[in-house]
PDB file of C-alpha atoms in Angstrom:
ATOM      1  CA  MET A 122      12.517  -5.068  12.154  1.00 63.00           C
ATOM      2  CA  ILE A 123      11.111  -8.432  12.477  1.00 72.00           C
ATOM      3  CA  GLY A 124      11.578  -8.607  16.390  1.00 72.00           C
ATOM      4  CA  ILE A 125       9.745  -5.159  16.845  1.00 74.00           C
ATOM      5  CA  ILE A 126       7.275  -5.648  14.672  1.00 75.00           C
ATOM      6  CA  LYS A 127       6.458  -9.012  16.470  1.00 79.00           C
ATOM      7  CA  ARG A 128       6.804  -7.430  19.884  1.00 77.00           C
ATOM      8  CA  ASP A 129       4.409  -4.831  18.668  1.00 80.00           C
ATOM      9  CA  LEU A 130       1.637  -7.222  17.007  1.00 79.00           C
ATOM     10  CA  ILE A 131       2.027  -9.423  20.535  1.00 81.00           C
ATOM     11  CA  LEU A 132       1.103  -6.061  22.761  1.00 77.00           C
ATOM     12  CA  THR A 133      -1.269  -5.217  20.227  1.00 78.00           C
ATOM     13  CA  PHE A 134      -3.306  -8.509  20.527  1.00 79.00           C
ATOM     14  CA  SER A 135      -2.482  -9.616  23.762  1.00 79.00           C
ATOM     15  CA  ASP A 136      -4.760  -7.255  25.482  1.00 77.00           C
ATOM     16  CA  THR A 137      -8.464  -8.476  25.244  1.00 84.00           C
ATOM     17  CA  LYS A 138      -9.899  -4.974  24.826  1.00 84.00           C
ATOM     18  CA  GLN A 139      -7.829  -4.126  22.404  1.00 82.00           C
ATOM     19  CA  ARG A 140      -8.751  -7.353  20.211  1.00 85.00           C
ATOM     20  CA  VAL A 141     -12.430  -6.733  21.025  1.00 89.00           C
ATOM     21  CA  PHE A 142     -11.970  -2.906  20.032  1.00 87.00           C
ATOM     22  CA  ILE A 143     -10.502  -4.149  16.538  1.00 88.00           C
ATOM     23  CA  PHE A 144     -13.020  -7.342  15.962  1.00 89.00           C
ATOM     24  CA  PHE A 145     -15.755  -4.320  16.496  1.00 91.00           C
ATOM     25  CA  MET A 146     -14.474  -1.792  14.574  1.00 90.00           C
ATOM     26  CA  ILE A 147     -15.251  -2.939  11.388  1.00 90.00           C
ATOM     27  CA  PRO A 148     -19.205  -3.667  11.862  1.00 89.00           C
ATOM     28  CA  PHE A 149     -19.330  -0.296  13.799  1.00 87.00           C
ATOM     29  CA  LEU A 150     -18.090   1.816  10.618  1.00 85.00           C
ATOM     30  CA  ILE A 151     -20.341  -0.186   8.282  1.00 84.00           C
ATOM     31  CA  LEU A 152     -23.280   0.670  10.678  1.00 81.00           C
ATOM     32  CA  ALA A 153     -22.172   4.457  11.328  1.00 76.00           C
ATOM     33  CA  ILE A 154     -20.991   5.319   7.658  1.00 71.00           C
ATOM     34  CA  ASP A 155     -24.107   5.692   5.434  1.00 63.00           C
ATOM     35  CA  THR A 156     -22.711   5.843   1.837  1.00 60.00           C
ATOM     36  CA  GLN A 157     -23.498   4.961  -1.419  1.00 66.00           C
ATOM     37  CA  ARG A 158     -19.963   4.323  -2.262  1.00 72.00           C
ATOM     38  CA  MET A 159     -19.028   0.870  -0.800  1.00 80.00           C
ATOM     39  CA  ASP A 160     -15.545   1.205  -2.092  1.00 83.00           C
ATOM     40  CA  TRP A 161     -14.901   4.449   0.053  1.00 83.00           C
ATOM     41  CA  LEU A 162     -16.147   2.645   3.003  1.00 84.00           C
ATOM     42  CA  TYR A 163     -13.568  -0.253   1.841  1.00 89.00           C
ATOM     43  CA  PHE A 164     -10.945   2.792   1.935  1.00 90.00           C
ATOM     44  CA  MET A 165     -11.714   3.951   5.082  1.00 88.00           C
ATOM     45  CA  ILE A 166     -11.739   0.374   6.968  1.00 91.00           C
ATOM     46  CA  VAL A 167      -8.380   0.136   5.764  1.00 93.00           C
ATOM     47  CA  VAL A 168      -6.951   3.396   6.862  1.00 93.00           C
ATOM     48  CA  SER A 169      -8.569   2.730  10.418  1.00 91.00           C
ATOM     49  CA  ILE A 170      -7.297  -0.840  11.011  1.00 93.00           C
ATOM     50  CA  SER A 171      -4.045   0.196   9.637  1.00 94.00           C
ATOM     51  CA  TYR A 172      -3.890   3.633  11.901  1.00 92.00           C
ATOM     52  CA  LEU A 173      -5.041   1.386  14.886  1.00 90.00           C
ATOM     53  CA  LEU A 174      -2.370  -1.320  14.413  1.00 90.00           C
ATOM     54  CA  ILE A 175       0.368   1.217  13.929  1.00 91.00           C
ATOM     55  CA  LEU A 176      -0.361   3.201  16.758  1.00 88.00           C
ATOM     56  CA  ILE A 177      -1.412   0.780  19.523  1.00 86.00           C
ATOM     57  CA  PRO A 178       2.131   0.042  20.458  1.00 83.00           C
ATOM     58  CA  PHE A 179       3.105   3.652  20.800  1.00 79.00           C
ATOM     59  CA  TYR A 180       0.059   4.099  23.361  1.00 76.00           C
ATOM     60  CA  TYR A 181       1.540   1.118  25.286  1.00 77.00           C
ATOM     61  CA  ASP A 182       4.978   2.183  25.465  1.00 72.00           C
ATOM     62  CA  ILE A 183       3.703   5.944  26.567  1.00 69.00           C
ATOM     63  CA  ASN A 184       1.347   4.561  29.343  1.00 67.00           C
ATOM     64  CA  ASN A 185       3.613   2.168  30.333  1.00 66.00           C
ATOM     65  CA  LYS A 186       7.017   4.043  30.387  1.00 60.00           C
ATOM     66  CA  SER A 187       8.519   1.462  28.523  1.00 60.00           C
ATOM     67  CA  ASP A 188      10.658   3.619  26.430  1.00 61.00           C
ATOM     68  CA  SER A 189      13.509   3.366  28.867  1.00 59.00           C
ATOM     69  CA  MET A 190      13.477  -0.445  28.869  1.00 60.00           C
ATOM     70  CA  VAL A 191      13.466  -0.269  24.752  1.00 60.00           C
ATOM     71  CA  ALA A 192      16.126   1.972  24.876  1.00 59.00           C
ATOM     72  CA  SER A 193      18.023  -0.650  26.641  1.00 62.00           C
ATOM     73  CA  LEU A 194      17.754  -3.168  23.652  1.00 65.00           C
ATOM     74  CA  PRO A 195      21.305  -3.603  21.493  1.00 71.00           C
ATOM     75  CA  ILE A 196      19.316  -1.448  19.087  1.00 79.00           C
ATOM     76  CA  SER A 197      19.973   2.190  18.548  1.00 85.00           C
ATOM     77  CA  ARG A 198      17.096   4.926  18.634  1.00 86.00           C
ATOM     78  CA  LYS A 199      17.906   5.446  14.923  1.00 90.00           C
ATOM     79  CA  GLU A 200      16.926   2.035  14.117  1.00 89.00           C
ATOM     80  CA  ILE A 201      13.814   1.718  16.251  1.00 87.00           C
ATOM     81  CA  VAL A 202      12.639   5.130  14.621  1.00 91.00           C
ATOM     82  CA  ILE A 203      13.169   3.463  10.824  1.00 93.00           C
ATOM     83  CA  TYR A 204      11.908  -0.025  11.991  1.00 89.00           C
ATOM     84  CA  LYS A 205       8.503   2.042  12.810  1.00 90.00           C
ATOM     85  CA  TYR A 206       8.121   3.649   9.465  1.00 95.00           C
ATOM     86  CA  LEU A 207       8.833   0.677   7.615  1.00 93.00           C
ATOM     87  CA  GLY A 208       6.504  -1.148   9.897  1.00 91.00           C
ATOM     88  CA  VAL A 209       3.714   1.204   8.383  1.00 94.00           C
ATOM     89  CA  PHE A 210       4.126  -0.613   4.981  1.00 94.00           C
ATOM     90  CA  VAL A 211       3.774  -4.430   6.868  1.00 92.00           C
ATOM     91  CA  TYR A 212       0.954  -3.343   9.241  1.00 93.00           C
ATOM     92  CA  LEU A 213      -1.060  -1.618   5.982  1.00 95.00           C
ATOM     93  CA  PHE A 214      -0.493  -5.151   4.376  1.00 95.00           C
ATOM     94  CA  ILE A 215      -1.777  -6.898   7.528  1.00 93.00           C
ATOM     95  CA  SER A 216      -4.908  -4.749   7.844  1.00 94.00           C
ATOM     96  CA  ILE A 217      -5.725  -5.590   3.945  1.00 95.00           C
ATOM     97  CA  VAL A 218      -5.467  -9.223   4.547  1.00 95.00           C
ATOM     98  CA  TYR A 219      -7.469  -8.974   7.586  1.00 95.00           C
ATOM     99  CA  VAL A 220      -9.994  -6.677   6.278  1.00 94.00           C
ATOM    100  CA  GLY A 221     -10.533  -8.591   3.059  1.00 94.00           C
ATOM    101  CA  ILE A 222     -11.171 -11.928   4.974  1.00 94.00           C
ATOM    102  CA  TYR A 223     -13.558 -10.296   7.535  1.00 93.00           C
ATOM    103  CA  LEU A 224     -15.667  -8.163   4.643  1.00 92.00           C
ATOM    104  CA  TRP A 225     -15.611 -11.418   2.597  1.00 92.00           C
ATOM    105  CA  ILE A 226     -17.002 -13.778   5.615  1.00 92.00           C
ATOM    106  CA  ILE A 227     -19.698 -10.683   5.738  1.00 89.00           C
ATOM    107  CA  ASN A 228     -20.305 -11.130   2.194  1.00 86.00           C
ATOM    108  CA  LYS A 229     -20.816 -14.527   2.344  1.00 87.00           C
ATOM    109  CA  ILE A 230     -23.167 -14.764   5.333  1.00 87.00           C
ATOM    110  CA  GLY A 231     -25.451 -11.972   3.440  1.00 80.00           C
ATOM    111  CA  LEU A 232     -25.051  -9.540   6.315  1.00 78.00           C
ATOM    112  CA  VAL A 233     -24.124  -6.581   3.797  1.00 77.00           C
ATOM    113  CA  ASP A 234     -22.873  -6.042   0.239  1.00 77.00           C
ATOM    114  CA  VAL A 235     -19.564  -4.499   0.966  1.00 78.00           C
ATOM    115  CA  ASP A 236     -16.634  -4.345  -1.352  1.00 74.00           C
ATOM    116  CA  TYR A 237     -13.948  -6.805   0.455  1.00 76.00           C
ATOM    117  CA  PHE A 238     -10.877  -6.119  -1.879  1.00 85.00           C
ATOM    118  CA  SER A 239     -10.216  -2.880  -3.882  1.00 88.00           C
ATOM    119  CA  LEU A 240      -7.039  -2.432  -5.713  1.00 90.00           C
ATOM    120  CA  SER A 241      -7.821   1.238  -6.735  1.00 88.00           C
ATOM    121  CA  MET A 242      -8.600   1.993  -3.204  1.00 90.00           C
ATOM    122  CA  ILE A 243      -5.331   0.376  -1.967  1.00 93.00           C
ATOM    123  CA  LYS A 244      -3.436   2.561  -4.073  1.00 91.00           C
ATOM    124  CA  LYS A 245      -5.292   5.697  -2.711  1.00 91.00           C
ATOM    125  CA  ALA A 246      -4.587   4.325   0.622  1.00 92.00           C
ATOM    126  CA  ILE A 247      -1.028   3.980   0.654  1.00 94.00           C
ATOM    127  CA  PRO A 248       0.026   7.718  -0.012  1.00 93.00           C
ATOM    128  CA  TYR A 249      -2.889   8.901   2.226  1.00 93.00           C
ATOM    129  CA  ILE A 250      -1.444   6.610   4.982  1.00 95.00           C
ATOM    130  CA  MET A 251       1.993   7.820   4.385  1.00 95.00           C
ATOM    131  CA  LEU A 252       1.050  11.469   4.815  1.00 93.00           C
ATOM    132  CA  SER A 253      -1.111  10.877   8.061  1.00 94.00           C
ATOM    133  CA  MET A 254       2.116   8.845   9.582  1.00 95.00           C
ATOM    134  CA  SER A 255       4.492  11.456   8.468  1.00 96.00           C
ATOM    135  CA  ILE A 256       2.648  14.174  10.580  1.00 95.00           C
ATOM    136  CA  VAL A 257       1.421  11.309  13.372  1.00 94.00           C
ATOM    137  CA  PHE A 258       4.873   9.752  13.987  1.00 95.00           C
ATOM    138  CA  PRO A 259       7.163  13.182  14.939  1.00 95.00           C
ATOM    139  CA  ILE A 260       4.512  13.977  17.520  1.00 93.00           C
ATOM    140  CA  ASN A 261       4.433  10.118  19.259  1.00 90.00           C
ATOM    141  CA  PHE A 262       8.532  10.534  19.286  1.00 89.00           C
ATOM    142  CA  THR A 263       8.429  13.713  20.904  1.00 88.00           C
ATOM    143  CA  PHE A 264       5.616  14.425  23.138  1.00 86.00           C
ATOM    144  CA  GLY A 265       3.948  13.041  26.221  1.00 80.00           C
ATOM    145  CA  PRO A 266       0.863  10.701  26.694  1.00 80.00           C
ATOM    146  CA  ARG A 267      -1.557  13.712  27.137  1.00 84.00           C
ATOM    147  CA  VAL A 268      -0.565  15.401  23.920  1.00 88.00           C
ATOM    148  CA  VAL A 269      -0.092  12.316  21.765  1.00 87.00           C
ATOM    149  CA  GLN A 270      -3.230  11.008  22.815  1.00 85.00           C
ATOM    150  CA  ILE A 271      -5.186  14.464  21.911  1.00 90.00           C
ATOM    151  CA  ALA A 272      -3.103  14.693  18.590  1.00 91.00           C
ATOM    152  CA  ASN A 273      -3.772  11.034  17.290  1.00 89.00           C
ATOM    153  CA  MET A 274      -7.279  11.393  18.107  1.00 89.00           C
ATOM    154  CA  LEU A 275      -7.572  14.907  16.042  1.00 92.00           C
ATOM    155  CA  ILE A 276      -5.659  13.773  13.152  1.00 91.00           C
ATOM    156  CA  TYR A 277      -7.761  10.653  12.968  1.00 87.00           C
ATOM    157  CA  LEU A 278     -11.158  12.500  13.124  1.00 88.00           C
ATOM    158  CA  GLY A 279      -9.311  15.011  10.446  1.00 89.00           C
ATOM    159  CA  MET A 280      -8.385  11.552   8.392  1.00 86.00           C
ATOM    160  CA  ASN A 281     -12.317  10.507   8.563  1.00 80.00           C
ATOM    161  CA  MET A 282     -13.797  13.990   7.708  1.00 84.00           C
ATOM    162  CA  THR A 283     -11.901  13.903   4.831  1.00 84.00           C
ATOM    163  CA  VAL A 284     -12.611  10.537   3.379  1.00 80.00           C
ATOM    164  CA  PHE A 285     -16.147  11.656   4.007  1.00 78.00           C
ATOM    165  CA  ARG A 286     -15.955  14.523   1.793  1.00 79.00           C
ATOM    166  CA  MET A 287     -14.004  12.603  -0.745  1.00 78.00           C
ATOM    167  CA  ALA A 288     -16.968   9.874  -0.815  1.00 73.00           C
ATOM    168  CA  GLN A 289     -19.456  12.408  -0.803  1.00 74.00           C
ATOM    169  CA  LYS A 290     -17.619  14.293  -3.973  1.00 72.00           C
ATOM    170  CA  ALA A 291     -17.617  10.889  -5.537  1.00 69.00           C
ATOM    171  CA  ILE A 292     -21.104  10.365  -5.298  1.00 65.00           C
ATOM    172  CA  ASP A 293     -21.906  14.147  -6.668  1.00 69.00           C
ATOM    173  CA  GLY A 294     -19.835  12.980  -9.698  1.00 68.00           C
ATOM    174  CA  SER A 295     -17.511  16.015  -8.994  1.00 66.00           C
ATOM    175  CA  PRO A 296     -14.035  14.490  -7.860  1.00 62.00           C
ATOM    176  CA  SER A 297     -12.348  16.848  -5.242  1.00 66.00           C
ATOM    177  CA  GLN A 298      -8.590  17.762  -5.770  1.00 72.00           C
ATOM    178  CA  VAL A 299      -7.462  15.339  -2.974  1.00 73.00           C
ATOM    179  CA  ILE A 300      -9.276  12.445  -5.054  1.00 75.00           C
ATOM    180  CA  ASN A 301      -6.997  13.486  -8.210  1.00 75.00           C
ATOM    181  CA  LEU A 302      -4.124  13.978  -6.078  1.00 79.00           C
ATOM    182  CA  LEU A 303      -4.430  10.530  -4.720  1.00 80.00           C
ATOM    183  CA  GLU A 304      -4.856   8.795  -7.862  1.00 78.00           C
ATOM    184  CA  SER A 305      -1.941  10.413  -9.219  1.00 83.00           C
ATOM    185  CA  PRO A 306       1.313   8.278  -9.541  1.00 83.00           C
ATOM    186  CA  GLY A 307       3.316  11.307  -9.569  1.00 86.00           C
ATOM    187  CA  PHE A 308       1.873  11.895  -5.925  1.00 89.00           C
ATOM    188  CA  LEU A 309       2.646   8.809  -4.704  1.00 91.00           C
ATOM    189  CA  ILE A 310       6.392   9.696  -5.224  1.00 93.00           C
ATOM    190  CA  ILE A 311       5.825  13.262  -3.404  1.00 93.00           C
ATOM    191  CA  SER A 312       4.053  10.953  -0.488  1.00 94.00           C
ATOM    192  CA  LEU A 313       7.270   8.804  -0.198  1.00 96.00           C
ATOM    193  CA  GLY A 314       9.296  11.935  -0.217  1.00 97.00           C
ATOM    194  CA  ILE A 315       7.510  13.354   2.545  1.00 96.00           C
ATOM    195  CA  PHE A 316       7.568   9.799   4.572  1.00 97.00           C
ATOM    196  CA  ILE A 317      11.229   9.913   4.402  1.00 97.00           C
ATOM    197  CA  LEU A 318      11.902  13.579   5.444  1.00 97.00           C
ATOM    198  CA  SER A 319       9.121  12.561   8.140  1.00 97.00           C
ATOM    199  CA  MET A 320      11.719  10.181   9.298  1.00 97.00           C
ATOM    200  CA  ILE A 321      14.836  11.867   9.075  1.00 96.00           C
ATOM    201  CA  PHE A 322      13.023  14.494  11.560  1.00 96.00           C
ATOM    202  CA  SER A 323      11.586  11.697  13.819  1.00 95.00           C
ATOM    203  CA  ILE A 324      15.179  10.275  14.207  1.00 95.00           C
ATOM    204  CA  LYS A 325      16.492  13.849  15.103  1.00 94.00           C
ATOM    205  CA  LEU A 326      13.752  14.490  17.588  1.00 92.00           C
ATOM    206  CA  TYR A 327      14.151  10.638  19.165  1.00 90.00           C
ATOM    207  CA  GLU A 328      17.611  10.588  19.382  1.00 87.00           C
ATOM    208  CA  ASN A 329      17.858  14.027  21.258  1.00 86.00           C
ATOM    209  CA  LYS A 330      14.758  13.048  23.775  1.00 79.00           C
ATOM    210  CA  ASP A 331      15.420  12.659  27.459  1.00 70.00           C
ATOM    211  CA  LEU A 332      13.988   9.225  28.335  1.00 59.00           C
TER     212      LEU A 332
END
């Protein structure tokens, strides 16, 4: 698992364009999103950076048709899928650290007053990302570049629109059902269950895929 994650991180940060994109993603979101709830802005930034770190290696593999090379490694397709799913939690941790340091520096410089760590939002982000990846991973393990890119973009836009609505509901003082679900401990267990089922489904799809 460490080897695959190390490879994915090298692929992500070895590309200058990707490094620049990830670096400017946070100030772009801060400037683009007009919200009175800095905690929800933090939530969106963590989710967005996690989403990018998880999916950039997929884009690389698909665009460079490196599935065949990966398949030649001394590791089964089942293990590749499992490592990708487990990697979600690693990338989430990396995102929390990266975002925390980045926003802390912004706060210290005095550019903007924004939360740089929110445990309550991290607790909400975990099931949110697990559910999102439960949809994204089977698509990425099954389809070609064109379908995958369109699907990932639509899912990301849908994720952001949902966060906007949740933030607006929080501002209005009328939490939505989605917020209530994300705050429920039971929902975390349900999300984990869906995440595991998605992993099993992805294993079956990837094992039967022609590389």
